[in-house]
Coordinates of C-alpha atoms in Angstrom, one line a residue:
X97 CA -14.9 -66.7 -56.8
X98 CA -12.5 -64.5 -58.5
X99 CA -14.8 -61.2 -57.9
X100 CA -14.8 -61.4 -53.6
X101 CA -11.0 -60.3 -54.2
X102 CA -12.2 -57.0 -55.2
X103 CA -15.2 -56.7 -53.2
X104 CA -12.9 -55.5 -49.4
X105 CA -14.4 -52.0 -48.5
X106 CA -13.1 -49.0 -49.6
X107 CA -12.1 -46.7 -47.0
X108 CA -13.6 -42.9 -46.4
X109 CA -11.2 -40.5 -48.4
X110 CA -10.6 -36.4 -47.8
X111 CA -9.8 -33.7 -49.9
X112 CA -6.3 -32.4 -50.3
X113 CA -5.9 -29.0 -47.9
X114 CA -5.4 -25.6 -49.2
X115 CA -1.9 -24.0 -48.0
X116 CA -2.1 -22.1 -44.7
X117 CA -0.5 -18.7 -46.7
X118 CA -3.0 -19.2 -49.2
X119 CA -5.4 -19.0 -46.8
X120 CA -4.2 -15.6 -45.0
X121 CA -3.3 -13.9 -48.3
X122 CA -7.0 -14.4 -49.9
X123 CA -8.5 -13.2 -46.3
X124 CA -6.1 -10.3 -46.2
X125 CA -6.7 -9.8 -49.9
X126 CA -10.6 -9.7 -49.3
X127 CA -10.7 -8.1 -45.8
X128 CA -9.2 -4.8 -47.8
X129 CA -12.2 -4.6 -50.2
X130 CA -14.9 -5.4 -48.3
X131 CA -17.1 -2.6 -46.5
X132 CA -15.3 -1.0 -43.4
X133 CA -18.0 -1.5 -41.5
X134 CA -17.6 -5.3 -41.5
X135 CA -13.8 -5.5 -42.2
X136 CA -11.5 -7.0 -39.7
X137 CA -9.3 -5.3 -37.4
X138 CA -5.9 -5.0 -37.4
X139 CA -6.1 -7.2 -34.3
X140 CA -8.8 -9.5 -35.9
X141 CA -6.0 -10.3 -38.3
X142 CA -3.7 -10.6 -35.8
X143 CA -5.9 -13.7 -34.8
X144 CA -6.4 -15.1 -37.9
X145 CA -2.5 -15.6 -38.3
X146 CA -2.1 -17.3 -35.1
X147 CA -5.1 -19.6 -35.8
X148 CA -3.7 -20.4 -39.1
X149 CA 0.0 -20.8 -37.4
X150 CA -1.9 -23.5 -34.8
X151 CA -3.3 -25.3 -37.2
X152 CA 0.7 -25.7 -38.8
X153 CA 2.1 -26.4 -35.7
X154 CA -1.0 -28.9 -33.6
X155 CA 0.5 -28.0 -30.2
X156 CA -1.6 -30.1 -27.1
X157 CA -3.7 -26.9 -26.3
X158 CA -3.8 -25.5 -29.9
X159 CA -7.7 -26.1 -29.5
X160 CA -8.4 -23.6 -26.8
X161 CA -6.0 -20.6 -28.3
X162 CA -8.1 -21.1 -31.4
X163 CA -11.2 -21.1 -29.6
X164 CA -10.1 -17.8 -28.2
X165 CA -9.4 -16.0 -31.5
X166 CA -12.3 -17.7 -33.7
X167 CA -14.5 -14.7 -33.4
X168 CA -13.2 -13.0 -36.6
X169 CA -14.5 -15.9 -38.4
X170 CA -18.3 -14.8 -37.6
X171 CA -17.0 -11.3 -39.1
X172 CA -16.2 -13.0 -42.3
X173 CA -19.2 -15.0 -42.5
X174 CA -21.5 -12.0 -42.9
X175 CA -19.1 -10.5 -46.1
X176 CA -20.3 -10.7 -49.5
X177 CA -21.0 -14.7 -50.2
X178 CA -18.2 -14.1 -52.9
X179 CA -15.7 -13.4 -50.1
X180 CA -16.2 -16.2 -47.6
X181 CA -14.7 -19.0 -49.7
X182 CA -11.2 -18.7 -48.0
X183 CA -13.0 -18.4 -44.1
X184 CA -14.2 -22.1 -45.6
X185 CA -10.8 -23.1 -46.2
X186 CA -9.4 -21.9 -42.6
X187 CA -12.4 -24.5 -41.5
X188 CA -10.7 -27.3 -43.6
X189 CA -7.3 -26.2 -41.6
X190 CA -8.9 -25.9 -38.4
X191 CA -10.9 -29.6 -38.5
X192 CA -8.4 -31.5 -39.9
X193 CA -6.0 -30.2 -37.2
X194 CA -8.2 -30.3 -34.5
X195 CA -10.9 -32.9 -35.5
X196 CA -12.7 -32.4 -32.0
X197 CA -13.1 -28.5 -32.7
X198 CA -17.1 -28.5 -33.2
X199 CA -19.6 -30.9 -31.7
X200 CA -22.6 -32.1 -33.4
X201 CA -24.7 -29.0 -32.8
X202 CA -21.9 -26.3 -34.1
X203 CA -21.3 -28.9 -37.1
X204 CA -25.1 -29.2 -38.3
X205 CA -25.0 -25.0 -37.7
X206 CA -22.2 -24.6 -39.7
X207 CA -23.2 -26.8 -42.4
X208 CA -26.6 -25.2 -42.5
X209 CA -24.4 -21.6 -43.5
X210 CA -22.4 -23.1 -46.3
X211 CA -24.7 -24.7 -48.2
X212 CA -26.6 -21.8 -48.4
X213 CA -23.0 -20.0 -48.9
X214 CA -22.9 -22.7 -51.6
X215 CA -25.7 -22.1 -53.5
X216 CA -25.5 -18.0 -53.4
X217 CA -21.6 -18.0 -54.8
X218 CA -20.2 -20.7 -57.4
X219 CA -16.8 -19.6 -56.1
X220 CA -17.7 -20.8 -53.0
X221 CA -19.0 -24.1 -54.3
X222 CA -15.5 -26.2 -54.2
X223 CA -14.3 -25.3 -51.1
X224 CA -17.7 -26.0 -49.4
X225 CA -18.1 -29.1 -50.9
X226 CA -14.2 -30.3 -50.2
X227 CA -15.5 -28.9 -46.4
X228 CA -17.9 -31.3 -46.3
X229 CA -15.7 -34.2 -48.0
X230 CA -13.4 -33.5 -44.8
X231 CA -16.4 -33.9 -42.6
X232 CA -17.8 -37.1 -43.8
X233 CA -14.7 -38.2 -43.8
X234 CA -14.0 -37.6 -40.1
X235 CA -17.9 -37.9 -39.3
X236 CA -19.7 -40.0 -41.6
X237 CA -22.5 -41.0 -39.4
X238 CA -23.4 -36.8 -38.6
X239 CA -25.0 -37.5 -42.6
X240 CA -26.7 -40.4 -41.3
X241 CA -30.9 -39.4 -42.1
X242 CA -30.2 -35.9 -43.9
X243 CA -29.6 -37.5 -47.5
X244 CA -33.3 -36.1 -48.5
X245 CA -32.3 -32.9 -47.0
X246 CA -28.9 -31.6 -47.6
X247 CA -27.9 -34.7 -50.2
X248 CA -31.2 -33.8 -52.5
X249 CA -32.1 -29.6 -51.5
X250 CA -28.4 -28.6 -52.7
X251 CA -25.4 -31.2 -53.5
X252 CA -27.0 -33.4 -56.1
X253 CA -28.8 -30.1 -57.8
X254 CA -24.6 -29.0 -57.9
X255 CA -24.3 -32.6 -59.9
X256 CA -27.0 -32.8 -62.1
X257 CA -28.7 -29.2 -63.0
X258 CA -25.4 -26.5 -63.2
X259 CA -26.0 -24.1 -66.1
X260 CA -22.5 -23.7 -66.2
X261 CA -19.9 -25.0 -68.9
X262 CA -18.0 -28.8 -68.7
X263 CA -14.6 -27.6 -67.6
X264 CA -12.4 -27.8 -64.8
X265 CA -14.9 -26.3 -62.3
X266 CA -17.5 -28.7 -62.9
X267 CA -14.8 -31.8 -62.6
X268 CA -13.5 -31.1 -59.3
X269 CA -17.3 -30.1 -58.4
X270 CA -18.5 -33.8 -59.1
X271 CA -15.4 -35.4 -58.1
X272 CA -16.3 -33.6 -54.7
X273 CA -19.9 -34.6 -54.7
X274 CA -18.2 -38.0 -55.7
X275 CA -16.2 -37.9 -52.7
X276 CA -18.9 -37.1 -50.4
X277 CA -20.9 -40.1 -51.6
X278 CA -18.1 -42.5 -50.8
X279 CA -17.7 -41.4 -47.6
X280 CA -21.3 -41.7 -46.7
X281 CA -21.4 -45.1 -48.5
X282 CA -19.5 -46.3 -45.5
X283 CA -22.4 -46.4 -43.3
X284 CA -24.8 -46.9 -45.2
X285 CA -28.2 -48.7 -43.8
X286 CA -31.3 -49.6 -44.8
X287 CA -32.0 -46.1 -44.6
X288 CA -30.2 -45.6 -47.3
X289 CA -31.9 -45.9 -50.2
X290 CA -31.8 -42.2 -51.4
X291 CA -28.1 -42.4 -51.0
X292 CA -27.3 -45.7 -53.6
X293 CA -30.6 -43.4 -55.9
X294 CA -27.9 -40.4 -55.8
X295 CA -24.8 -42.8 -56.6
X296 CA -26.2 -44.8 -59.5
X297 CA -27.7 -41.2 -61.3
X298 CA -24.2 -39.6 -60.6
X299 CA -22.5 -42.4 -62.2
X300 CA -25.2 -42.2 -65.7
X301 CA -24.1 -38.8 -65.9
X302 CA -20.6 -38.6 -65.0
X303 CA -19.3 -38.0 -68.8
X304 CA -22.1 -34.9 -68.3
X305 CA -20.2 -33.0 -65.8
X306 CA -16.7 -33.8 -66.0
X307 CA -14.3 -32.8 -68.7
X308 CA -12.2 -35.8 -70.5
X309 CA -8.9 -36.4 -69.0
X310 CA -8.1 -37.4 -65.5
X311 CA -11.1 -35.7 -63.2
X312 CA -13.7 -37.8 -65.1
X313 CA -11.6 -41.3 -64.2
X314 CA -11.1 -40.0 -60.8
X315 CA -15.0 -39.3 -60.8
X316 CA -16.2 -42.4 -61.6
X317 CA -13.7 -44.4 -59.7
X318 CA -15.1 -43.2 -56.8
X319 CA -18.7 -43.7 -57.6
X320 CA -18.0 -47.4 -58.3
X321 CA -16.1 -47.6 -55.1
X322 CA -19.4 -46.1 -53.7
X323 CA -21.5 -48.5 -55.2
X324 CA -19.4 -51.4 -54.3
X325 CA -20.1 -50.5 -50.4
X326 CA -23.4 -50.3 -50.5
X327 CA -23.1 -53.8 -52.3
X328 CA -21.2 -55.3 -49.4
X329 CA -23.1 -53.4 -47.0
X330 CA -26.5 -55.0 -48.1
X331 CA -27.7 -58.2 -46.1
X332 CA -30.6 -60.4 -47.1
X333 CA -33.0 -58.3 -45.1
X334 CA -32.0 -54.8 -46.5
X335 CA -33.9 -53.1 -48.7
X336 CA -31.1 -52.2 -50.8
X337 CA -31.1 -55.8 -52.0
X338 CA -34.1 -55.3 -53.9
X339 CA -32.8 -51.8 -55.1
X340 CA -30.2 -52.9 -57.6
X341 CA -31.4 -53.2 -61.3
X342 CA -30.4 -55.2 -64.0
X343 CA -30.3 -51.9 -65.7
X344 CA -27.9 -50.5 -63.5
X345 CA -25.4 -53.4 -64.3
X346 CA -26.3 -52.8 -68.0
X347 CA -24.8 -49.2 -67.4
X348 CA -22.0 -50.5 -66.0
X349 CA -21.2 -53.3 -68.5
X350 CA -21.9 -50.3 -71.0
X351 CA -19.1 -47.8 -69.6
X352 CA -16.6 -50.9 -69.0
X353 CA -17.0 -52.0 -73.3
X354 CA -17.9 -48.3 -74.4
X355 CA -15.4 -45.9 -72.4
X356 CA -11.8 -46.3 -73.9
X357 CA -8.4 -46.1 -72.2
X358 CA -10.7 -47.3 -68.9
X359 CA -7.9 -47.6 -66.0
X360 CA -7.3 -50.8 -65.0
X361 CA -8.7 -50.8 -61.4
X362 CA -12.1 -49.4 -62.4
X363 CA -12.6 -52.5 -65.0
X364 CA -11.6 -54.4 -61.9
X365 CA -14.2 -52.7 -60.2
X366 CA -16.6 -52.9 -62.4
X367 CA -16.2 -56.5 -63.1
X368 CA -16.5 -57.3 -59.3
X369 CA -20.0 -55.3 -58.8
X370 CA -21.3 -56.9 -62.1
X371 CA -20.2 -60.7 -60.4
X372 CA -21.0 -60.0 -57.3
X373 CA -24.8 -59.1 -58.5
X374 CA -24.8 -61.8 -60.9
X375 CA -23.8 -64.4 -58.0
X376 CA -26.8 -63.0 -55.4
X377 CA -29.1 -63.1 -58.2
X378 CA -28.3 -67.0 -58.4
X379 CA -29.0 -67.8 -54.9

């Protein structure tokens, strides 16, 4: 069978870092309009630059020096939501540098502030979602049981319902919330249900919330790549099995002979799911 050579599982993906100046100018940039009352100190800055320098240079006991300077960070998280977006981005830095920097506890904390960061600030929205990209990547299991929480409260609401125009904000938004999907495809259980819902009504709407050109490819290639783990995940005895519609294949036989100038691996893709359902349905 031609298709089980496209069916190997895709691998959890991360979101591409922000530069370590960008990070300090934005923060200095911010710090000087904010209230004085919350602003950081000259000395507060001070630690910002050498947690952002650590995070360059991933010496053996960069950890600890940044857990003694972190406590500007709680400064920054009680600005205006508008100014927190770059704080977000020193995260990124920090956990990709230092992927032990916050156990489970701090990480569900954490999480818990910038979704609700998320929802207040739409400039906030892309970094907090590329956060939690990067944390799914390194932690996919920590999503493991919160998909009707977090997934359904405030993500797909991001994917589905934003007022806001089709442009380049809303591509990289669902390419994010594409991203995130993936990566928590890669566990996926027979709990799991919600999560293949949330992949199969992104990929209906993908052409709804991404601009033509490359971001809406990028989109739905990692949708299907979604959708292609939960369909090797699945064993005779998950429920999953029984989840998959002959209507969702329609779909997908729809964008493969309807979307034009397709790229060549997500007809690949697409041919394999479509096989691969077509072959279970035989047996």
């Amino acid at each position: 069978n031609e298709y089980k050579s496209y069916l190997s599982m895709n691998s959890r993906v991360n979101a591409r870092l922000p530069s370590q100046d960008d990070v300090y100018r934005k923060i200095k940039e911010y710090n000087d309009q904010v209230e004085k009352s919350i602003s950081l100190s000259p000395e507060d800055m001070d630690d910002i630059k050498t947690i952002i320098i650590l995070t360059e240079q991933k010496e053996q006991n960069g950890l600890d020096a940044i857990k003694s300077k972190i406590k500007p960070m709680d400064k920054i998280f009680k600005w205006p939501a508008e100014f927190v977006y770059p704080a977000v981005d020193l995260l990124r830095l920090i956990m990709k540098a230092y992927n032990d920097f916050m156990d489970g506890s701090e990480r569900f904390k954490v999480v818990s502030t910038l979704l609700n960061i998320c929802a207040k600030d739409s400039r906030s929205r892309i970094p907090v979602l590329r956060f939690l990209v990067d944390l799914t990547h390194l932690y996919p299991v920590y999503y493991e049981g919160m998909y009707d929480t977090d997934l359904y409260n405030v993500i797909m609401p991001l994917y589905l319902h934003s007022s806001g125009p089709v442009d380049a904000a809303s591509g990289h938004t669902a390419v994010a919330i594409a991203m995130i999907l993936l990566n928590m495809s890669t566990v996926a259980s027979p709990t799991s249900l919600m999560l293949y819902g949330s992949i199969v009504t992104c990929t209906k709407s993908y052409k709804d919330r991404t601009p033509p050109g490359k971001n809406r490819q990028v989109c739905l290639q990692y949708l299907l790549q979604a959708f292609r783990n939960i369909q090797i995940l699945q064993g005779d005895d998950n429920p999953v099995r029984m989840v998959i519609q002959d209507e969702d294949i329609t779909m997908l036989e729809k964008i493969k002979r309807e979307t034009p100038s397709l790229k060549e691996c997500i007809v690949a893709q697409i041919t394999a799911i479509v096989a691969a359902y077509r072959w279970r349905q035989s047996q």
